[in-house]
Short mmCIF file of C-alpha atoms in Angstrom, two decimals:
data_model
loop_
_atom_site.label_atom_id
_atom_site.label_comp_id
_atom_site.label_asym_id
_atom_site.label_seq_id
_atom_site.Cartn_x
_atom_site.Cartn_y
_atom_site.Cartn_z
CA MET A 607 74.08 112.99 -116.90
CA PRO A 608 74.46 109.32 -116.59
CA LYS A 609 77.33 109.75 -114.24
CA THR A 610 75.38 112.54 -111.89
CA LYS A 611 72.65 110.04 -111.60
CA SER A 612 74.79 107.34 -110.44
CA LYS A 613 76.64 109.65 -107.97
CA ARG A 614 73.32 111.01 -106.26
CA GLN A 615 72.35 106.88 -105.91
CA GLN A 616 75.82 106.60 -104.57
CA GLN A 617 75.31 109.25 -102.01
CA ILE A 618 71.61 107.98 -100.97
CA GLU A 619 73.22 104.47 -100.79
CA ALA A 620 75.75 105.87 -98.49
CA VAL A 621 73.10 107.70 -96.26
CA ALA A 622 70.95 104.44 -96.11
CA LEU A 623 73.86 102.24 -95.03
CA TYR A 624 75.21 104.79 -92.70
CA PRO A 625 73.40 103.69 -89.36
CA VAL A 626 74.51 100.29 -90.59
CA ASP A 627 78.06 100.77 -91.29
CA TRP A 628 78.23 102.45 -88.02
CA LEU A 629 76.73 99.77 -86.65
CA GLU A 630 79.55 96.60 -87.92
CA GLU A 631 82.10 99.24 -87.03
CA ARG A 632 81.50 99.17 -83.27
CA SER A 633 80.08 95.93 -83.03
CA GLY A 634 80.23 93.23 -85.68
CA LEU A 635 77.07 92.49 -85.46
CA ILE A 636 76.24 92.86 -89.38
CA GLY A 637 78.80 90.61 -90.26
CA GLY A 638 77.36 88.08 -87.84
CA LEU A 639 73.85 88.10 -88.93
CA ARG A 640 75.50 87.92 -92.22
CA TYR A 641 77.62 84.80 -90.94
CA PHE A 642 74.32 83.37 -90.19
CA LEU A 643 72.41 83.82 -92.89
CA PHE A 644 74.45 83.10 -95.60
CA ARG A 645 76.76 80.44 -93.99
CA LYS A 646 76.22 77.15 -95.97
CA VAL A 647 74.09 74.21 -94.78
CA PRO A 648 74.47 70.83 -95.71
CA ALA A 649 72.53 70.42 -98.98
CA GLU A 650 70.43 67.03 -97.41
CA THR A 651 68.97 69.54 -94.76
CA ASN A 652 65.16 68.74 -94.54
CA TRP A 653 61.82 69.07 -92.74
CA PHE A 654 63.30 67.22 -89.83
CA HIS A 655 65.57 70.08 -89.00
CA THR A 656 62.75 72.50 -88.94
CA LEU A 657 61.71 70.90 -85.51
CA GLY A 658 64.42 73.03 -83.66
CA SER A 659 63.19 76.36 -85.02
CA ALA A 660 59.58 75.61 -84.54
CA THR A 661 60.54 74.68 -80.56
CA LEU A 662 62.11 78.11 -80.49
CA THR A 663 59.08 79.88 -82.28
CA ALA A 664 56.87 78.38 -79.76
CA PHE A 665 58.90 79.31 -77.36
CA ILE A 666 58.83 83.03 -78.31
CA VAL A 667 54.88 82.73 -78.49
CA GLN A 668 55.27 81.85 -74.58
CA ALA A 669 57.80 84.60 -73.95
CA VAL A 670 54.94 87.11 -75.72
CA THR A 671 52.02 86.22 -74.02
CA GLY A 672 53.80 85.49 -70.97
CA VAL A 673 54.61 89.56 -70.92
CA ILE A 674 51.18 90.34 -71.73
CA LEU A 675 49.50 88.20 -68.98
CA ALA A 676 52.10 89.50 -66.45
CA MET A 677 50.72 92.90 -67.06
CA TYR A 678 47.24 91.93 -65.51
CA TYR A 679 48.17 88.61 -63.54
CA LYS A 680 47.60 89.40 -59.69
CA PRO A 681 49.99 87.10 -57.91
CA SER A 682 48.00 87.11 -54.59
CA ALA A 683 46.18 84.28 -52.55
CA GLU A 684 44.32 86.81 -50.61
CA LEU A 685 40.60 86.62 -50.62
CA ASN A 686 39.14 89.53 -52.27
CA PRO A 687 36.44 90.55 -48.83
CA GLU A 688 33.85 91.26 -51.60
CA THR A 689 33.67 88.40 -53.60
CA GLY A 690 35.12 85.70 -51.21
CA LYS A 691 37.71 84.45 -54.26
CA PRO A 692 41.44 84.49 -54.33
CA ILE A 693 43.02 87.61 -56.54
CA ALA A 694 45.19 85.66 -58.38
CA TYR A 695 41.39 83.53 -59.49
CA GLU A 696 39.50 86.41 -59.85
CA SER A 697 42.33 87.82 -62.47
CA ILE A 698 42.51 84.70 -64.50
CA GLU A 699 38.75 85.09 -64.70
CA THR A 700 38.99 88.36 -66.14
CA ILE A 701 41.55 88.21 -68.55
CA THR A 702 39.50 85.21 -69.68
CA ASN A 703 36.43 86.15 -69.63
CA ASP A 704 36.60 90.07 -69.94
CA LEU A 705 39.60 91.61 -71.52
CA THR A 706 39.93 92.05 -75.04
CA LEU A 707 41.20 89.11 -76.67
CA GLY A 708 42.53 88.24 -73.25
CA TRP A 709 41.46 84.54 -73.95
CA LEU A 710 43.41 84.17 -76.93
CA VAL A 711 46.67 85.55 -74.88
CA ARG A 712 45.99 83.18 -71.81
CA GLY A 713 44.63 80.09 -74.38
CA MET A 714 48.29 80.40 -76.19
CA HIS A 715 50.05 80.50 -73.22
CA ARG A 716 48.57 77.29 -72.08
CA TRP A 717 48.14 75.47 -74.84
CA GLY A 718 51.60 76.99 -76.12
CA ALA A 719 53.10 75.09 -73.17
CA SER A 720 51.93 71.75 -74.16
CA VAL A 721 53.43 72.50 -77.75
CA PHE A 722 56.26 73.66 -76.88
CA ILE A 723 57.16 70.59 -74.69
CA ILE A 724 56.11 68.06 -77.12
CA LEU A 725 58.56 69.96 -79.79
CA LEU A 726 60.87 69.77 -77.59
CA PHE A 727 60.57 66.01 -77.39
CA LEU A 728 60.09 65.54 -81.02
CA HIS A 729 62.95 67.82 -81.74
CA MET A 730 65.14 65.41 -79.22
CA GLY A 731 63.76 62.47 -80.47
CA ARG A 732 64.96 63.92 -84.21
CA VAL A 733 68.77 64.50 -82.63
CA PHE A 734 68.86 61.42 -81.04
CA LEU A 735 67.73 59.42 -84.49
CA PHE A 736 69.79 61.55 -86.28
CA GLY A 737 73.09 60.32 -84.01
CA ALA A 738 73.51 64.25 -84.17
CA TYR A 739 74.61 64.32 -80.54
CA LYS A 740 77.66 62.44 -81.15
CA TYR A 741 81.17 64.48 -81.65
CA PRO A 742 81.82 67.39 -81.68
CA ARG A 743 77.91 68.07 -80.52
CA GLU A 744 78.38 66.72 -77.15
CA LEU A 745 77.81 69.93 -75.45
CA ASN A 746 75.06 71.09 -77.38
CA TRP A 747 73.11 67.81 -76.67
CA LEU A 748 73.54 68.63 -72.40
CA VAL A 749 72.49 72.39 -72.75
CA GLY A 750 69.45 70.70 -74.91
CA ALA A 751 68.91 68.47 -72.13
CA VAL A 752 68.95 71.21 -69.81
CA LEU A 753 66.68 73.44 -71.51
CA LEU A 754 63.97 70.17 -71.44
CA LEU A 755 64.50 70.05 -67.72
CA MET A 756 63.92 73.95 -67.35
CA ALA A 757 60.89 73.80 -69.83
CA MET A 758 59.13 71.12 -67.31
CA GLY A 759 59.97 73.41 -64.58
CA GLU A 760 58.18 76.40 -66.42
CA GLY A 761 55.28 73.59 -66.57
CA LEU A 762 55.41 72.73 -63.18
CA THR A 763 55.38 76.24 -61.86
CA GLY A 764 53.02 77.64 -64.49
CA TYR A 765 50.42 75.62 -63.47
CA LEU A 766 50.16 76.44 -60.08
CA LEU A 767 49.56 80.45 -61.15
CA PRO A 768 45.41 80.35 -61.65
CA TRP A 769 45.47 79.49 -58.22
CA ASP A 770 42.36 76.82 -58.94
CA GLN A 771 41.89 73.30 -57.17
CA THR A 772 43.65 71.62 -59.97
CA SER A 773 46.35 73.63 -59.99
CA TYR A 774 46.65 73.53 -55.80
CA TRP A 775 46.21 70.19 -55.46
CA ALA A 776 48.91 69.11 -57.98
CA THR A 777 51.31 71.56 -56.68
CA VAL A 778 50.75 69.98 -53.09
CA VAL A 779 51.47 66.48 -55.00
CA ALA A 780 54.64 67.72 -56.44
CA ILE A 781 56.03 69.68 -53.57
CA ASN A 782 55.68 66.63 -51.48
CA ILE A 783 57.41 64.35 -53.71
CA ASN A 784 60.19 67.22 -54.15
CA ALA A 785 60.27 67.10 -50.34
CA ASN A 786 60.80 63.45 -50.25
CA ALA A 787 64.13 63.04 -52.13
CA PRO A 788 66.80 62.17 -49.96
CA ILE A 789 69.35 64.92 -48.59
CA ALA A 790 68.27 68.06 -50.64
CA GLY A 791 64.86 67.12 -50.59
CA PRO A 792 63.59 69.01 -47.19
CA PHE A 793 65.10 72.06 -48.00
CA LEU A 794 64.03 71.65 -51.41
CA GLY A 795 60.45 71.16 -50.23
CA ASP A 796 60.67 74.22 -47.37
CA PHE A 797 61.98 76.24 -50.42
CA LEU A 798 59.22 75.86 -52.80
CA ARG A 799 56.39 76.19 -50.52
CA GLY A 800 57.70 79.24 -48.47
CA GLY A 801 56.75 78.07 -45.23
CA GLN A 802 54.97 75.42 -43.70
CA GLU A 803 52.17 74.50 -45.84
CA ILE A 804 51.26 76.10 -49.13
CA GLY A 805 50.00 79.77 -49.39
CA SER A 806 50.59 83.34 -50.72
CA GLU A 807 54.07 82.76 -50.22
CA THR A 808 54.26 79.73 -52.38
CA LEU A 809 52.32 81.74 -55.35
CA THR A 810 54.61 84.47 -55.27
CA ARG A 811 57.86 81.94 -55.06
CA PHE A 812 56.35 80.33 -58.24
CA TYR A 813 55.41 83.41 -59.96
CA SER A 814 59.09 84.51 -59.91
CA LEU A 815 60.45 81.30 -60.66
CA HIS A 816 58.43 80.94 -63.62
CA MET A 817 58.27 84.35 -65.44
CA LEU A 818 62.04 85.58 -63.94
CA VAL A 819 64.05 82.79 -63.02
CA ILE A 820 63.71 79.97 -65.36
CA PRO A 821 62.79 82.19 -68.23
CA GLY A 822 66.36 84.03 -68.11
CA GLY A 823 68.03 81.22 -67.97
CA LEU A 824 65.76 79.27 -71.01
CA ALA A 825 67.13 82.49 -73.02
CA GLY A 826 70.79 82.70 -72.44
CA LEU A 827 70.84 78.78 -72.90
CA ILE A 828 68.68 78.80 -76.13
CA ALA A 829 71.15 81.31 -77.23
CA LEU A 830 73.83 79.16 -76.34
CA HIS A 831 72.15 76.64 -78.07
CA LEU A 832 71.52 78.26 -80.85
CA TYR A 833 75.65 79.60 -81.10
CA LEU A 834 76.96 76.06 -81.07
CA VAL A 835 74.47 74.86 -83.84
CA VAL A 836 76.06 77.75 -86.24
CA ARG A 837 79.21 77.02 -84.89
CA LEU A 838 79.52 73.25 -85.30
CA GLY A 839 77.15 73.08 -88.29
CA ILE A 840 73.77 70.76 -88.94
CA THR A 841 74.24 66.75 -88.81
CA PRO A 842 72.76 65.59 -92.26
CA PRO A 843 70.20 62.84 -91.97
CA PRO A 844 71.55 59.44 -91.32
CA TRP A 845 70.75 58.04 -94.61
CA THR A 846 73.13 60.48 -96.07
CA LYS A 847 76.23 58.97 -97.56
CA ALA A 848 77.85 61.32 -94.81
CA ALA A 849 76.01 59.56 -91.89
CA GLY A 850 78.46 56.23 -92.06
CA GLY A 851 81.40 58.94 -91.69
CA TYR A 852 83.73 60.11 -94.34
CA GLU A 853 86.62 57.76 -95.00
CA ALA A 854 86.56 57.33 -98.49
CA GLN A 855 88.07 60.88 -99.49
CA PRO A 856 91.44 61.02 -97.50
CA ASN A 857 92.83 57.97 -99.77
CA GLY A 858 91.57 59.31 -103.10
CA GLY A 859 88.01 57.15 -103.00
CA ARG A 860 89.53 53.91 -102.63
CA PRO A 861 88.53 51.64 -100.00
CA ALA A 862 90.43 52.38 -97.12
CA ARG A 863 90.70 48.93 -95.80
CA THR A 864 90.57 45.03 -97.21
CA GLY A 865 90.57 41.88 -95.23
CA LEU A 866 88.64 39.82 -92.67
CA VAL A 867 87.05 42.70 -90.68
CA ASN A 868 85.98 44.71 -93.67
CA PRO A 869 86.31 42.56 -97.15
CA SER A 870 87.04 44.13 -100.31
CA PRO A 871 84.19 45.22 -102.35
CA ARG A 872 82.87 43.08 -105.33
CA GLY A 873 84.44 43.16 -108.42
CA ASN A 874 87.41 45.07 -107.73
CA GLY A 875 89.98 42.78 -109.14
CA ASN A 876 91.60 40.44 -107.11
CA GLY A 877 89.22 40.03 -104.14
CA GLY A 878 86.34 37.68 -105.77
CA ARG A 879 89.94 35.40 -106.97
CA GLU A 880 91.15 35.17 -103.41
CA ARG A 881 87.92 33.92 -102.03
CA ARG A 882 87.74 31.28 -104.42
CA GLU A 883 91.11 29.70 -103.40
CA SER A 884 90.86 29.77 -99.96
CA MET B 287 89.15 64.16 -75.86
CA ALA B 288 88.37 63.55 -79.62
CA SER B 289 90.64 61.46 -81.22
CA LYS B 290 92.63 62.35 -84.48
CA GLU B 291 90.39 60.66 -86.67
CA GLN B 292 87.42 62.64 -85.06
CA ARG B 293 88.68 65.66 -85.92
CA GLU B 294 89.48 64.69 -89.27
CA GLN B 295 85.91 63.83 -89.79
CA PHE B 296 84.77 66.73 -88.79
CA LYS B 297 87.14 68.96 -91.22
CA LEU B 298 85.86 66.48 -93.58
CA TYR B 299 82.52 67.33 -92.89
CA LYS B 300 83.25 70.92 -93.15
CA GLU B 301 84.83 71.10 -96.36
CA ASP B 302 81.69 68.78 -97.78
CA VAL B 303 79.34 71.61 -96.41
CA GLU B 304 81.46 74.17 -98.13
CA ARG B 305 81.56 72.54 -101.43
CA ARG B 306 78.03 70.81 -101.69
CA GLY B 307 75.90 73.00 -99.10
CA LYS B 308 73.39 75.44 -99.61
CA GLN B 309 72.59 78.45 -97.89
CA PHE B 310 71.26 78.63 -94.70
CA TYR B 311 69.07 81.92 -96.18
CA PRO B 312 66.87 81.80 -98.45
CA TYR B 313 66.65 77.46 -98.12
CA ALA B 314 66.83 76.03 -95.17
CA MET B 315 65.16 79.04 -94.02
CA PHE B 316 61.78 78.88 -95.67
CA HIS B 317 61.29 75.71 -94.23
CA ASP B 318 61.83 77.23 -90.86
CA THR B 319 59.46 79.79 -92.03
CA ILE B 320 56.69 77.87 -92.97
CA MET B 321 56.72 75.50 -89.72
CA SER B 322 56.96 78.09 -87.51
CA PHE B 323 53.51 79.47 -89.08
CA VAL B 324 52.23 75.97 -88.60
CA VAL B 325 53.27 76.34 -84.92
CA VAL B 326 51.00 79.44 -84.19
CA SER B 327 48.35 78.25 -86.05
CA VAL B 328 47.93 75.31 -83.77
CA ILE B 329 48.79 77.07 -80.86
CA ALA B 330 46.12 79.68 -81.45
CA ALA B 331 43.52 77.16 -82.62
CA LEU B 332 44.06 74.80 -79.47
CA ALA B 333 43.22 78.18 -77.63
CA ALA B 334 40.08 78.62 -80.07
CA VAL B 335 38.84 75.53 -79.15
CA TRP B 336 39.57 75.20 -75.68
CA TYR B 337 37.87 78.83 -75.04
CA PHE B 338 34.97 78.83 -77.52
CA THR B 339 33.55 75.24 -76.24
CA ALA B 340 34.00 75.55 -72.35
CA GLU B 341 31.57 77.84 -70.57
CA GLU B 342 32.33 80.65 -68.57
CA THR B 343 31.37 78.58 -65.25
CA ALA B 344 34.25 76.81 -63.41
CA GLY B 345 34.80 73.28 -64.17
CA GLU B 346 32.38 73.45 -66.93
CA ALA B 347 34.70 71.58 -69.62
CA GLY B 348 34.59 71.64 -73.28
CA VAL B 349 36.46 69.66 -75.87
CA LEU B 350 39.88 70.43 -74.28
CA GLY B 351 39.46 70.93 -70.56
CA PRO B 352 37.26 74.07 -68.37
CA ARG B 353 38.80 77.10 -68.50
CA TYR B 354 39.68 76.98 -65.05
CA ALA B 355 38.45 74.92 -61.87
CA GLU B 356 36.70 76.08 -58.37
CA PRO B 357 38.94 78.60 -56.41
CA ALA B 358 42.29 76.61 -54.41
CA ASP B 359 40.49 76.15 -51.58
CA PRO B 360 43.06 74.45 -48.85
CA ALA B 361 40.18 73.48 -46.32
CA THR B 362 37.89 70.75 -48.68
CA THR B 363 40.72 68.04 -49.50
CA SER B 364 38.52 65.73 -51.40
CA PHE B 365 39.79 67.72 -54.91
CA VAL B 366 41.87 65.02 -56.56
CA PRO B 367 45.17 66.41 -57.80
CA ARG B 368 46.03 65.87 -61.57
CA PRO B 369 49.08 67.40 -63.07
CA ASP B 370 49.64 69.09 -66.65
CA TRP B 371 49.81 65.90 -69.14
CA TYR B 372 53.69 65.66 -69.85
CA PHE B 373 54.19 64.62 -66.05
CA TYR B 374 51.43 61.92 -66.05
CA PHE B 375 53.90 59.28 -66.75
CA LEU B 376 55.71 60.33 -63.30
CA PHE B 377 52.27 60.53 -61.83
CA TYR B 378 51.63 56.93 -62.87
CA LEU B 379 55.03 55.48 -61.37
CA LEU B 380 53.69 56.74 -57.40
CA ARG B 381 51.27 54.24 -57.95
CA ILE B 382 53.29 51.26 -58.92
CA PHE B 383 55.82 51.63 -56.46
CA LYS B 384 54.08 50.79 -52.67
CA TRP B 385 54.74 52.43 -49.86
CA PRO B 386 56.77 53.27 -47.88
CA GLU B 387 60.36 50.99 -48.64
CA SER B 388 59.85 51.69 -52.67
CA VAL B 389 57.62 54.84 -53.48
CA ILE B 390 61.58 56.66 -53.17
CA LEU B 391 62.15 54.75 -56.19
CA GLY B 392 58.94 56.48 -57.91
CA THR B 393 59.50 59.56 -56.63
CA VAL B 394 63.25 60.36 -57.05
CA GLY B 395 65.15 56.89 -57.99
CA ILE B 396 63.67 56.08 -61.43
CA PRO B 397 63.85 59.99 -62.35
CA THR B 398 66.88 61.01 -61.43
CA ILE B 399 68.15 57.71 -63.48
CA LEU B 400 66.29 58.89 -66.44
CA MET B 401 67.69 62.18 -66.33
CA MET B 402 71.06 60.73 -65.54
CA LEU B 403 71.35 58.75 -68.60
CA LEU B 404 70.23 61.63 -70.47
CA PHE B 405 72.91 63.80 -70.01
CA ALA B 406 75.41 61.05 -70.30
CA LEU B 407 74.09 59.63 -73.52
CA PRO B 408 77.17 61.32 -75.86
CA PHE B 409 79.31 60.02 -73.28
CA LEU B 410 78.21 56.21 -73.18
CA ASP B 411 77.68 56.65 -77.30
CA ARG B 412 81.12 57.38 -78.35
CA ARG B 413 80.85 55.59 -81.89
CA ARG B 414 80.98 58.07 -85.30
CA GLU B 415 78.02 55.57 -86.65
CA ARG B 416 74.81 57.54 -87.02
CA ARG B 417 73.01 55.27 -89.98
CA ILE B 418 69.93 54.07 -87.90
CA VAL B 419 69.93 50.29 -88.97
CA ARG B 420 73.92 50.10 -87.42
CA ARG B 421 72.61 51.70 -84.46
CA PRO B 422 70.81 48.77 -82.89
CA VAL B 423 71.21 48.92 -79.07
CA ALA B 424 70.58 53.41 -79.40
CA VAL B 425 67.40 52.45 -81.30
CA VAL B 426 66.24 49.54 -79.15
CA VAL B 427 66.69 51.51 -75.97
CA ALA B 428 65.14 54.60 -77.50
CA LEU B 429 62.06 52.54 -78.90
CA MET B 430 61.79 51.02 -75.30
CA VAL B 431 61.73 54.40 -73.15
CA ILE B 432 59.44 55.90 -75.42
CA ALA B 433 57.13 52.91 -75.23
CA SER B 434 57.42 52.64 -71.35
CA MET B 435 56.76 56.41 -71.39
CA GLY B 436 53.72 56.33 -73.64
CA ILE B 437 52.03 53.30 -71.52
CA LEU B 438 52.83 55.43 -68.32
CA THR B 439 51.44 58.58 -69.59
CA TYR B 440 48.09 56.55 -71.12
CA LYS B 441 47.63 54.74 -67.84
CA GLY B 442 47.98 58.11 -65.53
CA ALA B 443 45.75 59.72 -68.16
CA THR B 444 43.34 57.07 -67.82
CA ALA B 445 43.80 56.17 -63.92
CA GLU B 446 40.51 55.43 -61.82
CA GLU B 447 40.59 57.82 -58.95
CA PRO B 448 39.20 56.43 -55.70
CA SER B 449 35.60 57.25 -55.39
CA ALA B 450 35.03 59.07 -52.12
CA THR B 451 32.96 56.50 -50.09
CA SER B 452 30.66 57.25 -46.73
CA GLY B 453 32.26 56.88 -43.33
CA GLU B 454 29.79 53.74 -42.49
CA ALA B 455 30.95 52.44 -45.62
CA LEU B 456 34.46 52.44 -44.45
CA LEU B 457 33.98 50.77 -41.42
CA VAL B 458 31.53 47.87 -42.90
CA GLY B 459 34.32 47.19 -45.33
CA ASN B 460 36.67 47.22 -42.79
CA ASP B 461 34.19 44.57 -40.08
CA MET B 462 34.17 47.49 -37.72
CA PRO B 463 31.21 48.42 -35.47
CA THR B 464 28.95 51.48 -36.64
CA ASP B 465 27.85 52.71 -33.19
CA ASP B 466 30.35 54.82 -32.07
CA GLU B 467 29.24 58.30 -33.16
CA GLN B 468 32.84 59.92 -32.56
CA VAL B 469 34.74 56.68 -34.71
CA VAL B 470 31.68 57.38 -37.82
CA ALA B 471 32.11 61.15 -37.61
CA GLY B 472 36.16 60.12 -37.83
CA ALA B 473 35.46 57.65 -40.67
CA ASP B 474 33.24 60.51 -42.32
CA LEU B 475 35.82 62.92 -42.49
CA PHE B 476 38.56 60.36 -43.71
CA ALA B 477 36.67 59.68 -46.40
CA LYS B 478 36.02 63.54 -47.64
CA VAL B 479 39.02 65.46 -46.81
CA GLY B 480 40.90 62.93 -49.41
CA CYS B 481 43.07 60.44 -47.26
CA LEU B 482 41.99 57.95 -49.35
CA ASN B 483 43.77 59.48 -52.39
CA CYS B 484 47.18 58.37 -50.22
CA HIS B 485 46.24 55.51 -48.45
CA ALA B 486 44.05 52.25 -48.40
CA TYR B 487 41.57 51.46 -45.97
CA GLY B 488 40.21 48.28 -45.82
CA SER B 489 39.18 47.63 -49.56
CA GLN B 490 38.81 51.02 -50.14
CA GLY B 491 41.19 54.10 -51.39
CA ALA B 492 44.63 53.79 -53.14
CA ASP B 493 47.30 51.77 -52.93
CA GLY B 494 50.19 54.54 -52.23
CA PRO B 495 51.72 56.55 -52.20
CA GLY B 496 50.78 56.37 -47.72
CA PRO B 497 50.78 53.22 -46.28
CA ASP B 498 47.46 51.36 -45.48
CA VAL B 499 45.90 52.59 -42.33
CA SER B 500 43.26 49.49 -41.98
CA GLU B 501 44.88 48.64 -39.01
CA VAL B 502 46.81 51.48 -37.94
CA GLY B 503 45.61 51.57 -34.27
CA ASP B 504 47.12 48.17 -33.41
CA GLN B 505 50.60 50.64 -33.51
CA GLY B 506 49.33 51.89 -29.89
CA LYS B 507 50.34 55.65 -30.36
CA GLY B 508 47.37 57.55 -29.11
CA GLU B 509 44.64 59.73 -29.57
CA GLU B 510 47.39 62.73 -29.21
CA TYR B 511 49.94 61.47 -31.70
CA TRP B 512 47.03 61.57 -34.38
CA VAL B 513 46.12 64.75 -33.82
CA GLN B 514 49.38 65.90 -33.92
CA TRP B 515 49.91 63.75 -36.92
CA ILE B 516 47.43 65.02 -39.29
CA ARG B 517 47.75 68.80 -38.26
CA ASN B 518 51.50 68.94 -38.91
CA PRO B 519 53.33 65.25 -39.62
CA GLN B 520 56.62 67.56 -40.29
CA SER B 521 56.91 68.43 -36.72
CA LEU B 522 56.67 64.45 -35.81
CA LYS B 523 58.77 62.87 -38.78
CA PRO B 524 60.56 65.84 -40.91
CA GLY B 525 61.22 64.74 -44.41
CA THR B 526 57.98 62.87 -44.78
CA SER B 527 55.56 62.92 -47.75
CA MET B 528 52.38 63.57 -45.89
CA PRO B 529 50.89 66.96 -46.25
CA ALA B 530 49.82 68.96 -43.21
CA PHE B 531 46.26 69.28 -42.72
CA PRO B 532 46.21 72.51 -40.80
CA ASN B 533 42.51 73.27 -41.56
CA LEU B 534 40.65 71.04 -40.01
CA THR B 535 39.24 71.95 -36.55
CA ASP B 536 40.28 70.66 -33.16
CA GLU B 537 37.41 68.80 -33.04
CA GLN B 538 37.42 67.38 -36.23
CA LEU B 539 41.36 66.22 -35.48
CA GLN B 540 39.71 64.37 -32.58
CA ASN B 541 37.43 62.16 -34.26
CA LEU B 542 40.06 61.04 -36.90
CA ALA B 543 42.32 60.45 -34.03
CA VAL B 544 39.44 58.69 -32.44
CA PHE B 545 39.01 56.57 -35.86
CA LEU B 546 42.40 55.54 -36.75
CA GLU B 547 42.73 54.25 -33.05
CA ALA B 548 39.74 52.46 -33.57
CA SER B 549 41.20 50.79 -36.62
CA LYS B 550 42.55 47.57 -35.08
CA SER B 551 42.96 43.96 -36.77
CA GLY B 552 40.17 41.50 -36.47
CA GLY B 553 37.68 44.05 -36.70
CA GLY B 554 38.44 47.50 -34.65
CA GLY B 555 38.25 46.29 -30.47
CA GLY B 556 35.08 44.06 -31.30
#
């Protein structure tokens, strides 16, 4: 009896695992996921190392709330003939005051942006203090630096979208600063404005940059960033033994070199005697 | 290229992690999950405090500011621009560097240098050493960057805006007569449409990014020039950071031009 039962179990297992095996055989994704989850990280990995994934969480919050906002937001600076208010501004009013939980979605998007930037800076500070940008992780530092600039670009373009006085005039100044740059400046200014003045063209441009171009770039670079983290491993904290290097190990735990630059440690036999003689 | 020593070190690191390390799941992922919950909760809490302490009316601020300001209106330029907080340090740099010779340092120079340093860091600091006490230069530079960005952000957040003033006060402050109607009307406009946010006039206004215009009439450019300049600065000087004011009427532009022409050294022609 137990034999047939285990056979049935096997059958159920085989049926349940069939899609998983099917996917693994055709893509290798399951193996990739297993590698990601069960890979070894340094034993000293601690709370400081959560700042990166916390930043990713803030980005996911921005993506989800942003998708919902895009369903209700209308990127038009035209005035509604009935109320005399800009259409974009009115849609923001509706989202904030009338839609069910609209305030929460917009509020989380608005404040999630600040939290995202703060976490990016904290994560960058952690990487700097841990010296985690050093060989072989230089490329990942560069990717992170581009991510930071793109996140600030998201902040700049998103700030205009409510089309209220604050956002409008801050954008006037921001575009003028960009247009002031040598050589590329005037072209950049014209591109961002979409014309001589800041108006409907500017708003749709910023909307497209804010929800298509920059987020697409961010998502792609985040994937690359994570791939490099998994490939190169996590840097142990700088207060662990590993931070100074592993030179003690190649020659079997003995001090690598003695002499004037790197005196032999106390108690290794003749080091002390030599010092007394000289 | 990486040195042989660097490659060896990395190989030792990989071996060490294999030997002594722990699995990402569940150990590290446990911390990550808790941290993610904290992040989402903080964001939701900020949203709630922001929404419930502010009013539905535009501009009625709560603890974390208003839900929205008044609708954007390109015609009333007396509104003081303010970026989001993480641009405050750049915003304040504009006030430190004066128009016209050094403002480019604040708008382009310093941000570009900071950006280049950010990208160059792993190539400037190529030592293997990661212990903090043995990296004095890196740590001191980092602290200086953090401190200066912190101070600039704070200054940007608390900077006092040039207060809107009347045209008459402007004229009196610059020792100019207040009997010409057109000049007074132009001075009023100058004070109200936001010129003082970027320009100094007499003892009023901001020191930058625009130039001091108290004695701009000395240049003898003529009223027509100023009308054209304010309506569309790019047409006269491509690349200037002076914004266009296309919504002012011809009469308003004319008044502003008369006022600027009358602004001469030694008390406006008096």
